[in-house]
Amino acid sequence: MGKVEKVTVMSTDGQEVALDSNVFIKELPKLGHNWQLSDKPLQQDEVRFTLVLYRNQLAPFVVSVGETGSQYGEMTYRGNDAIQFYRWLHHLTGKGLLAQEVAGVQLSAEDLAVSKTLQKNEIAEVKELLAKADPQLDAGKGGKQFPLHPYYRMRVHTDEKPLEITVLTPTLVSVPFGRETQFYQVEGELFSKLTAWLPPREKANDPFEKLYKAAKLRVESPGSPNIRGMEFDVAQTTVEQGIAHQIVRTLRTAAPLGQPPAQPGTKLFRLHFTGNGLERSVTVYSRYLQIEDAWFSHESVDQTIEQMVKSLGARHGS
């Protein structure tokens, strides 16, 4: 292989991240030697990232890496060792992503439509907490985690492409990396700092804002053949809570109307948000929404919400 001077991983969209070369060289021999040569080449859509080893006075050693196999030149390897190789590199890549030099951080709370450029001392605090983040390869396999309100995001400027860090829960964040998504377990202190820098607040003139507080969601379906009446404890897990918050975000995409429609059409379903001192309902028609005395128009909100309600029902075995 020759003397390795630098080790990087290239995402499928061209982002290159340096790995800790000392850790790579130290741990590589421990991965096993039972690589199974396969006559099935790695397909392009199987490639998750590319490993590049820069060598002294030699051409770079390039390996295409997939979840179940890796390919060097014309040789493809599959089997358990190839799977472990991918998982190991995924972890090192996660560490490398957050180890990059930070030039600036833009913090936003998407649900609140507010943002803030962090100061140097605040950036230092974020860097310190992200340095402790632990990559979690299997975090996304227990159901899609939508961001919890108020949907914090950090755009971290580095020497490479900016990192788009989404705060999914107070202890889980994600970073896209080409076809991959890196998930990290983080200390709750990070979320506490974000809420101090951009505090959650309610807009008095937003009828949907309070719905984020709901602990329960009940669905009545008088006119939709696609979903049936169900009730969910959306505070049971962060996945359920995230789906409920995403339903609220979907409702908020509807356009307000100055007056009620003359013919609202078919009443498809009604969403009842309750708990934590809240009791509020939203009625969804084929082209309109009604919440209290306010009316809104929409294009396909009903279809999007139906899919999310179905995913809630599937999680509850309904």
XYZ file of C-alpha atoms in Angstrom:
318
model
C 0.000 0.000 0.000
C 2.943 2.311 0.639
C 3.322 5.027 3.229
C -0.012 6.738 3.864
C 0.255 10.512 4.302
C -3.432 11.412 4.491
C -6.762 9.604 4.653
C -9.997 11.171 3.450
C -13.549 10.145 2.649
C -15.378 11.668 -0.331
C -19.173 11.945 -0.262
C -21.269 11.163 -3.334
C -21.753 14.904 -3.872
C -18.043 15.743 -3.762
C -17.452 16.771 -0.144
C -14.066 15.560 1.120
C -13.468 15.055 4.846
C -10.138 14.191 6.451
C -10.054 11.228 8.830
C -7.706 10.819 11.766
C -4.866 9.021 9.974
C -3.320 7.681 13.186
C -6.598 6.114 14.288
C -7.203 4.737 10.784
C -3.786 3.060 10.528
C -3.977 1.736 14.113
C -7.469 0.249 13.843
C -7.450 -1.023 10.228
C -5.548 -4.287 11.011
C -8.121 -5.159 13.691
C -11.027 -5.353 11.244
C -10.435 -8.944 10.145
C -8.931 -10.614 7.132
C -11.771 -12.795 5.841
C -12.712 -10.561 2.936
C -14.876 -12.446 0.448
C -14.076 -11.761 -3.195
C -17.340 -11.359 -5.093
C -18.186 -11.658 -8.785
C -20.921 -9.051 -8.295
C -19.436 -5.561 -8.872
C -20.537 -2.710 -6.645
C -23.292 -0.804 -8.427
C -23.153 2.988 -8.557
C -26.297 3.349 -6.468
C -24.737 1.119 -3.793
C -21.808 3.474 -3.219
C -22.208 5.471 0.005
C -18.815 7.215 -0.096
C -15.257 6.821 -1.420
C -12.180 6.190 0.705
C -8.997 7.905 -0.545
C -5.553 7.108 0.840
C -2.912 9.614 -0.273
C 0.499 7.926 -0.459
C 4.057 9.217 -0.721
C 5.207 9.194 -4.373
C 2.360 6.843 -5.338
C -1.059 7.368 -6.861
C -3.904 7.610 -4.329
C -5.423 4.307 -3.215
C -9.177 4.666 -3.929
C -11.921 2.379 -2.596
C -15.642 2.690 -3.327
C -17.540 1.786 -0.159
C -21.096 0.529 0.181
C -23.079 -0.800 3.139
C -22.526 -4.433 2.121
C -19.458 -4.309 -0.092
C -16.364 -2.401 -1.202
C -14.577 -2.205 -4.530
C -10.932 -1.481 -5.400
C -10.254 -1.401 -9.109
C -11.943 -4.463 -10.614
C -12.054 -6.380 -7.336
C -15.225 -6.343 -5.224
C -15.419 -7.672 -1.682
C -18.576 -8.543 0.207
C -19.527 -10.342 3.397
C -19.381 -9.579 7.107
C -15.920 -7.988 7.024
C -17.051 -5.627 4.244
C -20.097 -4.669 6.333
C -17.911 -3.993 9.376
C -15.530 -1.983 7.193
C -18.408 0.286 6.126
C -19.669 0.720 9.697
C -16.174 1.541 10.939
C -15.570 4.111 8.181
C -19.019 5.630 8.761
C -18.058 6.214 12.402
C -14.651 7.731 11.515
C -16.319 9.961 8.917
C -18.783 11.184 11.517
C -15.899 12.147 13.775
C -14.055 13.803 10.883
C -17.044 15.899 9.834
C -17.306 17.588 13.222
C -13.529 17.945 13.632
C -13.236 20.480 10.799
C -12.164 24.049 11.444
C -15.154 26.320 12.018
C -15.180 29.804 10.486
C -18.692 30.786 11.558
C -22.085 29.494 12.670
C -25.546 30.694 11.653
C -28.221 29.463 14.061
C -31.881 29.414 13.027
C -35.172 28.309 14.556
C -37.176 27.325 11.482
C -40.584 27.237 13.202
C -40.042 30.745 14.530
C -38.539 32.172 11.317
C -35.684 33.754 13.291
C -31.909 33.412 13.026
C -28.735 34.593 14.735
C -25.052 34.722 13.841
C -23.124 33.249 16.748
C -20.341 35.227 18.359
C -16.822 33.847 18.817
C -17.413 32.758 22.412
C -20.680 31.066 21.417
C -18.960 29.279 18.521
C -16.320 28.021 20.956
C -19.060 26.572 23.173
C -20.700 24.843 20.210
C -17.359 23.402 19.047
C -16.624 22.062 22.531
C -19.992 20.298 22.719
C -19.826 18.946 19.149
C -16.372 17.522 19.893
C -18.093 15.222 22.416
C -20.781 14.122 19.925
C -20.958 10.369 19.390
C -21.854 9.100 15.875
C -24.895 6.793 15.906
C -25.079 4.678 12.746
C -28.412 3.022 13.594
C -30.192 6.080 15.016
C -32.413 6.508 11.952
C -33.664 2.914 11.851
C -36.331 3.185 14.556
C -38.590 5.386 12.427
C -37.972 8.758 10.812
C -37.267 11.417 13.418
C -38.672 14.799 12.360
C -37.201 17.816 14.174
C -38.926 18.798 17.388
C -40.198 22.349 17.779
C -38.735 24.956 17.369
C -36.650 23.126 14.733
C -33.139 24.438 15.391
C -30.587 24.294 12.598
C -26.938 25.327 12.521
C -25.140 26.206 9.306
C -21.486 25.664 10.183
C -19.006 27.254 7.783
C -15.837 25.203 7.231
C -13.013 25.056 4.674
C -15.162 22.580 2.745
C -18.920 22.813 2.142
C -20.913 24.245 5.079
C -22.256 21.625 7.481
C -26.040 21.697 7.838
C -26.694 20.461 11.370
C -30.334 19.751 12.212
C -31.293 19.429 15.871
C -33.800 16.567 15.837
C -34.261 16.203 19.606
C -32.492 17.731 22.629
C -29.916 14.904 22.421
C -29.866 13.921 18.718
C -28.603 15.885 15.710
C -28.087 14.971 12.051
C -25.747 16.086 9.269
C -26.252 15.135 5.582
C -23.168 13.805 3.807
C -23.988 12.936 0.205
C -26.192 9.817 0.234
C -25.380 9.338 3.893
C -26.900 11.002 6.921
C -24.731 11.165 10.009
C -26.600 11.031 13.326
C -24.977 12.051 16.593
C -25.858 11.678 20.247
C -25.094 15.017 21.906
C -25.252 16.360 25.428
C -28.470 18.137 26.388
C -26.383 21.196 27.240
C -26.210 22.037 23.527
C -30.001 22.300 23.271
C -30.083 24.405 26.451
C -27.645 26.873 24.903
C -29.649 27.068 21.668
C -32.838 27.835 23.591
C -30.973 30.578 25.462
C -29.673 32.132 22.235
C -32.975 31.790 20.325
C -35.713 31.288 22.943
C -38.955 29.546 21.849
C -41.851 31.983 21.807
C -45.438 32.012 20.658
C -46.812 34.336 18.010
C -50.120 35.704 19.202
C -51.494 35.973 15.658
C -50.557 32.418 14.605
C -53.484 30.030 15.258
C -51.303 26.970 14.661
C -48.458 27.853 17.048
C -50.052 26.387 20.183
C -50.561 23.029 18.459
C -46.898 22.187 19.024
C -47.709 21.830 22.739
C -50.217 19.005 22.218
C -49.647 15.744 24.076
C -52.451 13.889 22.290
C -53.766 13.859 18.745
C -57.185 12.456 17.873
C -58.235 11.978 14.262
C -61.850 11.928 13.083
C -62.315 10.829 9.494
C -65.850 11.490 8.257
C -64.973 11.906 4.580
C -61.552 10.406 3.837
C -61.298 6.786 2.654
C -57.551 6.835 3.262
C -57.423 7.104 7.059
C -59.720 6.120 9.909
C -60.425 7.551 13.317
C -57.529 7.085 15.722
C -56.054 8.624 18.857
C -52.375 8.908 19.672
C -50.267 9.807 22.679
C -47.788 11.859 20.673
C -45.627 12.551 23.720
C -44.876 8.830 24.079
C -41.604 8.995 22.126
C -39.667 11.679 20.287
C -40.517 9.980 16.961
C -44.273 10.349 17.588
C -43.778 13.884 18.849
C -41.722 14.731 15.765
C -44.474 13.456 13.449
C -47.042 15.586 15.316
C -44.812 18.646 14.993
C -44.348 17.947 11.276
C -48.144 17.773 10.880
C -48.361 21.242 12.439
C -45.673 22.527 10.049
C -47.645 21.112 7.139
C -50.809 22.869 8.313
C -48.897 26.141 8.532
C -48.079 25.998 4.810
C -51.742 26.760 4.013
C -52.529 30.299 2.824
C -54.861 32.443 4.985
C -58.187 33.576 3.513
C -59.848 36.901 4.202
C -63.272 35.277 4.445
C -64.766 31.758 4.563
C -65.095 30.007 1.184
C -68.599 29.940 -0.275
C -68.313 26.206 -0.952
C -65.604 24.530 1.174
C -66.307 21.150 -0.376
C -65.892 17.740 1.218
C -64.920 17.571 4.878
C -62.147 14.957 4.869
C -60.993 14.720 8.482
C -60.646 16.628 11.726
C -57.525 16.805 13.890
C -58.029 17.348 17.637
C -54.933 18.566 19.489
C -55.214 18.262 23.281
C -53.139 18.104 26.483
C -50.861 20.508 28.335
C -53.765 22.931 28.729
C -54.555 22.845 25.001
C -57.767 21.904 23.239
C -57.965 22.962 19.610
C -59.276 21.362 16.402
C -58.437 21.705 12.729
C -60.913 20.642 10.052
C -59.377 19.639 6.729
C -61.384 19.897 3.498
C -60.223 18.926 0.021
C -58.948 22.461 -0.660
C -59.387 24.325 2.641
C -58.563 24.246 6.355
C -60.552 25.682 9.246
C -59.188 26.350 12.719
C -61.582 28.170 15.028
C -62.947 31.057 12.895
C -59.946 31.231 10.560
C -59.941 29.709 7.056
C -56.987 28.735 4.851
C -56.538 27.338 1.345
C -54.156 24.544 0.429
C -53.057 22.397 -2.499
C -52.232 18.952 -1.071
C -51.972 19.337 2.714
C -54.567 16.573 3.153
C -52.463 13.990 1.301
C -49.280 14.826 3.214
C -51.046 14.671 6.581
C -52.797 11.417 5.684
C -49.393 9.819 5.102
C -48.081 11.039 8.445
C -51.209 9.884 10.297
C -50.781 6.486 8.645
C -47.182 6.335 9.886
C -48.403 7.107 13.401
C -51.011 4.371 13.071
C -48.400 1.890 11.869
C -46.230 2.619 14.903
C -49.212 1.963 17.169
C -50.297 -1.129 15.277
C -53.491 0.506 14.041
